[in-house]
Coordinates of C-alpha atoms and ligand atoms in Angstrom, one line a residue:
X1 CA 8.1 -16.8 28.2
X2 CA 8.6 -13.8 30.3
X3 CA 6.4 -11.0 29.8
X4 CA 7.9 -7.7 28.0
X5 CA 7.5 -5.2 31.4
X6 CA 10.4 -8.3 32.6
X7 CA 12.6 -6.5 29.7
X8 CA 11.5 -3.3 29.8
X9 CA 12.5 -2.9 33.5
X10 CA 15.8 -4.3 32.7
X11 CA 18.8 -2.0 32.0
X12 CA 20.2 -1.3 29.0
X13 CA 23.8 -3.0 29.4
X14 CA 21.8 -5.9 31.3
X15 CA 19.8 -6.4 27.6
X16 CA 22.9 -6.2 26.1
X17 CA 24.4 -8.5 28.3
X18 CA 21.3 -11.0 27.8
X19 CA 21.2 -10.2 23.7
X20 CA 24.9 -11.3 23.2
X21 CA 25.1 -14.3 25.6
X22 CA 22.0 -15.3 22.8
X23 CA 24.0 -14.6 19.7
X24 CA 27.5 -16.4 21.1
X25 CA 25.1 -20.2 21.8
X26 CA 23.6 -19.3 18.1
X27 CA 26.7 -18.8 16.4
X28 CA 26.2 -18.4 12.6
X29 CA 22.6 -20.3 13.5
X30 CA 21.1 -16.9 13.9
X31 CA 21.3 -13.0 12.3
X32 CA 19.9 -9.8 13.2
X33 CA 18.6 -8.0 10.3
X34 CA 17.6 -3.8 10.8
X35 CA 16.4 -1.7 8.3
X36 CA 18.0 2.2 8.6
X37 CA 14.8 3.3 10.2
X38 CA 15.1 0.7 12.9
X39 CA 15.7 2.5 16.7
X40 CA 19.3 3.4 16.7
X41 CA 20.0 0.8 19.2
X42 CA 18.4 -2.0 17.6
X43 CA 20.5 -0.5 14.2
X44 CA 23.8 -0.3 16.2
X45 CA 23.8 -4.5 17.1
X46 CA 22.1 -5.9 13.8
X47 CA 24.7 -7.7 11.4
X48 CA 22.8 -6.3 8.6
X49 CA 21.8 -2.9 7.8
X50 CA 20.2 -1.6 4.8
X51 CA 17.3 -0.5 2.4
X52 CA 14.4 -3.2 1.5
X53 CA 16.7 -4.3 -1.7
X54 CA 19.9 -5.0 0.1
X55 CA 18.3 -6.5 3.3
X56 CA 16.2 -8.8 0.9
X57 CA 19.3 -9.5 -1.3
X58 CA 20.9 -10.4 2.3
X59 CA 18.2 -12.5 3.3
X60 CA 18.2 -14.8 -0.5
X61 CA 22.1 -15.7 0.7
X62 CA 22.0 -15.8 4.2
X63 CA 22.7 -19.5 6.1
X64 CA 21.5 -18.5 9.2
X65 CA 18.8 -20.6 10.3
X66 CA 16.8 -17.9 11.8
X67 CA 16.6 -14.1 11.0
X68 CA 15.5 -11.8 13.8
X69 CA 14.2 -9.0 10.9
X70 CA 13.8 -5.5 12.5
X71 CA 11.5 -4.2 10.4
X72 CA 7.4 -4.6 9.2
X73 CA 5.5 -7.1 8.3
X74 CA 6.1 -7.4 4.2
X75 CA 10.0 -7.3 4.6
X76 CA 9.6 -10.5 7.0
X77 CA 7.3 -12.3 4.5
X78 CA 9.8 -11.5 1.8
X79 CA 12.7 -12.7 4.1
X80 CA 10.6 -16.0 4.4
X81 CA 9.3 -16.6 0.9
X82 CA 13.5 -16.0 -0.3
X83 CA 15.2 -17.6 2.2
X84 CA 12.9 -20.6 2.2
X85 CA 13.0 -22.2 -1.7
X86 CA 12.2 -25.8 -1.9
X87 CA 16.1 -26.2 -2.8
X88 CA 17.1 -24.0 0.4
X89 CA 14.6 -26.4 2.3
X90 CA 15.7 -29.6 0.7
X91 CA 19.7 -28.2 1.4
X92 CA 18.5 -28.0 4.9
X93 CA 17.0 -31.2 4.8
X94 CA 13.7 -30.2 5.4
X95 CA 13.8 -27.5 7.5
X96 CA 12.4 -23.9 7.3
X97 CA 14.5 -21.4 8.1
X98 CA 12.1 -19.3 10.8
X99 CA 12.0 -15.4 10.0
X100 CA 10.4 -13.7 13.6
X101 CA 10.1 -10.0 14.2
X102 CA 10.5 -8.1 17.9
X103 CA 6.7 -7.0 17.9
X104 CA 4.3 -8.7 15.1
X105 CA 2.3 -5.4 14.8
X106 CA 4.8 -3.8 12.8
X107 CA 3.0 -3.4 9.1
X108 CA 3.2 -1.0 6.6
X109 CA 0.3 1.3 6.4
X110 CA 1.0 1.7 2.8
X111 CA 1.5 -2.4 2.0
X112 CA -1.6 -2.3 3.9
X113 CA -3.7 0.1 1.3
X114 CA -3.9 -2.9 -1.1
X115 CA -4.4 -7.0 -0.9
X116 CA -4.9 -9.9 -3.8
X117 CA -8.4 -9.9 -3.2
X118 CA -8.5 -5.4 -4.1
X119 CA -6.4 -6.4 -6.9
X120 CA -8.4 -8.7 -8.3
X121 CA -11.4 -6.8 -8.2
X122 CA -9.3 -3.6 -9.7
X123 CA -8.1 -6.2 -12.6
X124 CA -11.9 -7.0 -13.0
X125 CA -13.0 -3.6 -13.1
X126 CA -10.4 -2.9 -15.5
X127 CA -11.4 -5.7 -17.7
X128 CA -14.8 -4.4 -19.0
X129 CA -12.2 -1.0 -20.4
X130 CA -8.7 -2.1 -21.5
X131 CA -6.8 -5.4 -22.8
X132 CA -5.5 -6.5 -19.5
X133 CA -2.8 -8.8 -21.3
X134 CA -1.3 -5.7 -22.7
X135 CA -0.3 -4.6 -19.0
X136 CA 2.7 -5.7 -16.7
X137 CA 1.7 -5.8 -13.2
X138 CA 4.4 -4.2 -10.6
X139 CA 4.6 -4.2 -7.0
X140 CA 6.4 -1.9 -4.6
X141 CA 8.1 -4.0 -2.3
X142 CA 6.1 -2.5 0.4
X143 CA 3.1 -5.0 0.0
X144 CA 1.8 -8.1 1.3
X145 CA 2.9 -11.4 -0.2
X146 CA -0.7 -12.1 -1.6
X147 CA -0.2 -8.9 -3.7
X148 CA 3.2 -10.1 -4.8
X149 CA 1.6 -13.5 -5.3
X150 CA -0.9 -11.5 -7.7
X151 CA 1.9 -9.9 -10.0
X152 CA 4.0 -13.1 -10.1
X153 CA 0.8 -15.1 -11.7
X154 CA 0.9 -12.8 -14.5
X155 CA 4.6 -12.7 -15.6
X156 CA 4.5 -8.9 -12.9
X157 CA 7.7 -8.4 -10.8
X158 CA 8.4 -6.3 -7.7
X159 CA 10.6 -3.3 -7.2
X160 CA 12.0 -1.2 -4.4
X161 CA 12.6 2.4 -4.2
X162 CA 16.8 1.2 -5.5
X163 CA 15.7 -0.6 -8.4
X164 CA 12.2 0.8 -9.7
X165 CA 13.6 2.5 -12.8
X166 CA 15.1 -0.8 -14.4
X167 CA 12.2 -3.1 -13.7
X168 CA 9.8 -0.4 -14.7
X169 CA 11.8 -0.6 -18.2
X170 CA 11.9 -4.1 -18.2
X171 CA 8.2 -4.1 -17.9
X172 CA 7.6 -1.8 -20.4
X173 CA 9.8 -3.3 -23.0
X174 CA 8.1 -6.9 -22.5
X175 CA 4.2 -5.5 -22.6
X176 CA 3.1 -1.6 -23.7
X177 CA 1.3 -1.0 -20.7
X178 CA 1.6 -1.0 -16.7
X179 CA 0.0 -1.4 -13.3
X180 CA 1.8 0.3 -10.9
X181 CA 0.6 -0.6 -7.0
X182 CA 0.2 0.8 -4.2
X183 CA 2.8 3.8 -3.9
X184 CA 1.6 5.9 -6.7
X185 CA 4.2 8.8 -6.0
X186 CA 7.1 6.0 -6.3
X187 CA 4.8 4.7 -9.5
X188 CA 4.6 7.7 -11.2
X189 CA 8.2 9.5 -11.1
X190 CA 9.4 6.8 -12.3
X191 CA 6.9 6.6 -15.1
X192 CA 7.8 10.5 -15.8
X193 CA 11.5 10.0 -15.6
X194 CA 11.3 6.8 -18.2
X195 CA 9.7 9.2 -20.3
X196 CA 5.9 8.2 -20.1
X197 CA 4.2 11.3 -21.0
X198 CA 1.7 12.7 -17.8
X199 CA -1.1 12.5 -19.9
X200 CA -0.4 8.7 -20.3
X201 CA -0.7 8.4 -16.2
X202 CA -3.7 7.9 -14.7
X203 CA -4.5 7.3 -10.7
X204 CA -6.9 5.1 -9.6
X205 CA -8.6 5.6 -6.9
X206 CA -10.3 3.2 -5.0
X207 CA -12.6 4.4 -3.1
X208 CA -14.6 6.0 -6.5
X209 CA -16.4 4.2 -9.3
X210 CA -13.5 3.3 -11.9
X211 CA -11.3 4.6 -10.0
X212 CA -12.2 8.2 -10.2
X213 CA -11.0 8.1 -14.0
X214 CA -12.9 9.0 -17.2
X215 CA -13.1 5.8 -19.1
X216 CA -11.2 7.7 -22.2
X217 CA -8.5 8.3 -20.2
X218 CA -8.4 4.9 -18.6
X219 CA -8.3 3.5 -22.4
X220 CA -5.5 5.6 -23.3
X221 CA -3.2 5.0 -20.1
X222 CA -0.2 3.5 -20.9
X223 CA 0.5 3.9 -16.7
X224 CA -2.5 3.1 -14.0
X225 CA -1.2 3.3 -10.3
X226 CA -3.0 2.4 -7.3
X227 CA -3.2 5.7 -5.5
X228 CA -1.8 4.3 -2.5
X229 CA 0.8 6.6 -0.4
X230 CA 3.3 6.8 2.5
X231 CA 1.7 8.5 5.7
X232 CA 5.2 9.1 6.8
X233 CA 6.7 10.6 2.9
X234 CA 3.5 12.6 3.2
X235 CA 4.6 15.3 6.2
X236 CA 6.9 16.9 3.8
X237 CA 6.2 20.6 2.9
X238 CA 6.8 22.1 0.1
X239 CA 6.7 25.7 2.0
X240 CA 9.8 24.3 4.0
X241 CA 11.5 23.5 1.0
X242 CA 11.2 26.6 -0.3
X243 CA 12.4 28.4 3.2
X244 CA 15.4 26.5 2.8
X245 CA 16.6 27.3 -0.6
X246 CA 15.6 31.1 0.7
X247 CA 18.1 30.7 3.7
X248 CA 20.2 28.5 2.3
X249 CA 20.8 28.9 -1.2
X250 CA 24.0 26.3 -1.3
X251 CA 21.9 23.7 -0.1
X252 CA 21.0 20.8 -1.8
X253 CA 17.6 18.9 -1.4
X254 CA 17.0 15.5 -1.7
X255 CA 14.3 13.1 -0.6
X256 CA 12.5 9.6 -0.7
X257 CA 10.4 8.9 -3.7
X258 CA 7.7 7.9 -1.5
X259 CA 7.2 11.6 -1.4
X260 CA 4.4 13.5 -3.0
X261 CA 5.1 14.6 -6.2
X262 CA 4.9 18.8 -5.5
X263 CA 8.1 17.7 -3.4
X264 CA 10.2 15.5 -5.4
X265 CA 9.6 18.6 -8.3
X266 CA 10.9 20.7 -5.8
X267 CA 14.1 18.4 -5.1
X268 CA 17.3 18.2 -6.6
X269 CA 17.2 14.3 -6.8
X270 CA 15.4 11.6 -5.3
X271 CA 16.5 7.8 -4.4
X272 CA 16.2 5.1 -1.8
X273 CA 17.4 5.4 2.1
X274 CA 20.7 4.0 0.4
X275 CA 20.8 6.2 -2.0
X276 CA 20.1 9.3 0.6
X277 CA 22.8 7.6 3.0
X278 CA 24.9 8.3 -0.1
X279 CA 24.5 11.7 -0.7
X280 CA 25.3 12.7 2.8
X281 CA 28.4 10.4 2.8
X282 CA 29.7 12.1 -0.4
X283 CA 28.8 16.0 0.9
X284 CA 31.9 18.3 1.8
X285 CA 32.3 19.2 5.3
X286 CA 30.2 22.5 5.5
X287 CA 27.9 21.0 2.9
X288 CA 24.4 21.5 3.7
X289 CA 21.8 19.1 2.2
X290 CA 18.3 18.7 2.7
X291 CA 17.0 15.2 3.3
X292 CA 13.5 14.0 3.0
X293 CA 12.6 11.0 4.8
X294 CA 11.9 9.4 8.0
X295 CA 13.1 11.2 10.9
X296 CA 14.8 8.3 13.0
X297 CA 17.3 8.0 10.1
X298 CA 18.0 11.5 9.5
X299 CA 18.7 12.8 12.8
X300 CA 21.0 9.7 12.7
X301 CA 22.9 11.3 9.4
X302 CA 23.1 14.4 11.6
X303 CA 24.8 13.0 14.5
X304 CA 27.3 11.0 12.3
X305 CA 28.1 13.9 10.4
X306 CA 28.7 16.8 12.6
X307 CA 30.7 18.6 9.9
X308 CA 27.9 18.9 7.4
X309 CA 24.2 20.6 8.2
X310 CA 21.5 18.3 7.4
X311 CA 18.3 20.0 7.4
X312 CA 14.7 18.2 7.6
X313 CA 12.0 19.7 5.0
X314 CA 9.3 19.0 7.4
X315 CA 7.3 21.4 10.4
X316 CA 8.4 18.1 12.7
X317 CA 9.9 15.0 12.5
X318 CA 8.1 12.4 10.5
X319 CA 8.4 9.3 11.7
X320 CA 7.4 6.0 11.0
X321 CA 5.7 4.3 14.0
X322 CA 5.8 1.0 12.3
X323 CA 9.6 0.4 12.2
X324 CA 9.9 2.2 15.6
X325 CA 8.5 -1.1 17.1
X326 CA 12.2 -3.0 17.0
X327 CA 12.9 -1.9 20.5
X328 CA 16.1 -3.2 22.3
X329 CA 13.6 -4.5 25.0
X330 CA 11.2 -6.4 22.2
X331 CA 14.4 -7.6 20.6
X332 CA 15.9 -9.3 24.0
X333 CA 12.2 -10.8 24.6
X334 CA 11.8 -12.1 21.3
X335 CA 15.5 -13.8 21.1
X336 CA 15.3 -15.5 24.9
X337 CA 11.6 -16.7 23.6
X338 CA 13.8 -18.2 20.6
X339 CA 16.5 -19.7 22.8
X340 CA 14.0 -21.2 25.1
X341 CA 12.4 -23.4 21.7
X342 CA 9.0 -21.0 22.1
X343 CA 10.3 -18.7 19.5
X344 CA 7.1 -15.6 18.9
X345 CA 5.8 -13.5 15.9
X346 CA 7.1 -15.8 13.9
X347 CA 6.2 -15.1 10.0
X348 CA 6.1 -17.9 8.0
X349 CA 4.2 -17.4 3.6
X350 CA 1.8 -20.1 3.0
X351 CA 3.6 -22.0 0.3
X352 CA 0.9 -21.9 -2.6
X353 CA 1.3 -17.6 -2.0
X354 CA 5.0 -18.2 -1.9
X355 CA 5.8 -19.4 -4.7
X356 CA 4.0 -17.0 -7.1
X357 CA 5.3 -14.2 -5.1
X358 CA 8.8 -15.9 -5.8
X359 CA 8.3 -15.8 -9.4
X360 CA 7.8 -11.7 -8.9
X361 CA 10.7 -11.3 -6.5
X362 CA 13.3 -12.7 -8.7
X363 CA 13.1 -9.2 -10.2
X364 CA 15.3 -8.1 -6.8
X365 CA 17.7 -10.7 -7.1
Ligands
13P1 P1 14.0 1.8 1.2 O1 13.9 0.5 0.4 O2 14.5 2.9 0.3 O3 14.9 1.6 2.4 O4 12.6 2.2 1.7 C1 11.8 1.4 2.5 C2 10.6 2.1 3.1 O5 9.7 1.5 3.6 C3 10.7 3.5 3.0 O6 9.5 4.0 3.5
SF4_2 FE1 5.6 1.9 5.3 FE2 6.1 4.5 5.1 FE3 6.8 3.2 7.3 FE4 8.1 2.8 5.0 S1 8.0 4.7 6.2 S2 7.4 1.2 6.4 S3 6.4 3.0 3.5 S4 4.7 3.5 6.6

């Protein structure tokens, strides 16, 4: 395998070059996958674009036989543990289909902020306060597969930022309580827009005994979320937002849920990178529209939609490093090692975490 400087030195059209010659010999065999806040180059060759739902969705009914998934590290194990069922393996008479990434240190710093082995110890801790049974664990999307693996063992499911509302209410109408891990902002707006009063939401935090919450509190919680956050969703200011509705008092403010909640209050509506896509697509020319969320996707938004101002409620682009990673040079390495049978950063859920994560995802699908 050649080393990356090989590819970095190359030119663009000569990656291009090298990345399609790939893709003709593979045939249907292989497919790109990009999330939107993918490099702009990686975004404009992928066969599928999209937010974590629609990407995973994509992945459950794809027949390629490997997925090149520009994105982090949970969205490749989810990829895996979906596109490779027993029956998909037995269809493919045995075979895996192989999930591999352009760089394998792209994580989540967020997925990152909880494991099976915190949970655990959270559930214990919880144990000696509350009824356990009486709460439905949820994962955000963005977690590892042995936190997924954790929720699918006790009838949990997982939810992105397109579809959090309806399995939230699906939880809540099964069992009276939840556990809500590890984006808390994502956690509780949801929570407060299905009506769970705030005095009913509690956030633990893990770095303090109990989680930093008075054990009457704790026993009254209908909602306990991990206080795990977004670095990126967390550059947003709330002193820019209010500039903007100063300036420009037309404009219309939107953001990520990932966001802290002093700015989703401030916003006119919040919802997924689709969702966002959405509300830019359906503006007026002349429009102006505030989006909140990571920088590599909005300045794309600006530069496909000339006619309409986008503005950025943030001192300076946020932007996540993370998903940055999917370079056009990293993707022509990582497909040549594939043609060549050495295939790299290859992601691949140990079956006994699979399966119980599984049993959670089917909530996406
Ligand atoms: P979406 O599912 O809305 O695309 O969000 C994924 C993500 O990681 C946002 O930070
Ligand atoms: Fe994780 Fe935030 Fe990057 Fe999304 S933007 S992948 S939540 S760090």
């Amino acid at each position: 395998m050649k080393e990356l400087s090989y590819y970095e030195s190359a030119s663009e059209s000569a990656l291009l070059d090298l990345i399609g010659e790939i893709r003709k010999e593979a045939g249907d065999l292989l497919a790109i996958m990009a999330h939107y806040y993918a490099p702009d180059e990686t975004v404009a060759l992928a066969d599928e674009v999209g937010d974590s739902l629609a990407l995973a969705k994509k992945a459950a009914a794809s027949s390629a036989s490997a997925v090149l998934f520009c994105g982090v590290h949970f969205m490749l194990e989810t990829a895996d543990i979906l596109m490779n069922t027993p029956e998909r393996i037995a269809a493919r008479n045995g075979r895996r289909a192989l999930v591999f990434a352009p760089d394998a240190t792209a994580g989540c710093p967020m997925a990152d902020m909880i494991d099976e082995t915190r949970a655990l110890d959270w559930e214990r801790q919880l144990k000696e306060y509350v009824d356990v049974s009486e709460f439905t664990p949820i994962t955000y999307v963005n977690s590892s597969a042995g936190t997924k693996a954790f929720c699918g063992r006790r009838q949990g499911a997982v939810c992105t930022s397109a579809n959090a509302e309806k399995v939230v209410s699906d939880a809540l109408a099964r069992r009276p309580k939840l556990l809500f891990m590890p984006d808390s902002r994502l956690g509780r707006a949801t929570a407060v827009k299905l009506g769970v009063p705030l005095d009913e939401i509690v956030f633990w935090r893990p770095d303090e005994p109990l989680g930093g919450i008075d054990p009457d509190a704790l026993r009254r919680a209908r909602v306990i979320l991990w206080d795990g956050y977004c670095p990126v969703h967390q550059k947003f200011s709330a002193e820019t937002i209010r500039k903007i509705r100063a300036t420009e008092p037309t404009a219309v403010v939107w953001a990520h849920p990932e966001s802290p909640r002093e700015i989703l209050d401030l916003c006119d509506g919040y919802g997924s990178t689709t969702k966002l896509l959405d509300v830019v697509a359906n503006a007026a020319p002349g429009d102006v529209v505030a989006v909140g969320t990571e920088w590599k996707l909005v300045d794309r938004m600006r530069r496909r939609n000339p006619d309409k101002k986008i503005l950025y409620p943030a001192e300076e682009p946020s932007i996540c490093e993370d998903m940055s990673k999917s370079t056009l040079p990293k993707v022509a390495r990582a497909l040549d090692a594939w043609r060549s049978g050495e295939p790299t950063n290859v992601v691949s859920v140990p079956a006994e975490v699979a399966g119980d994560a599984r049993k959670a995802l089917e909530s996406l699908l």
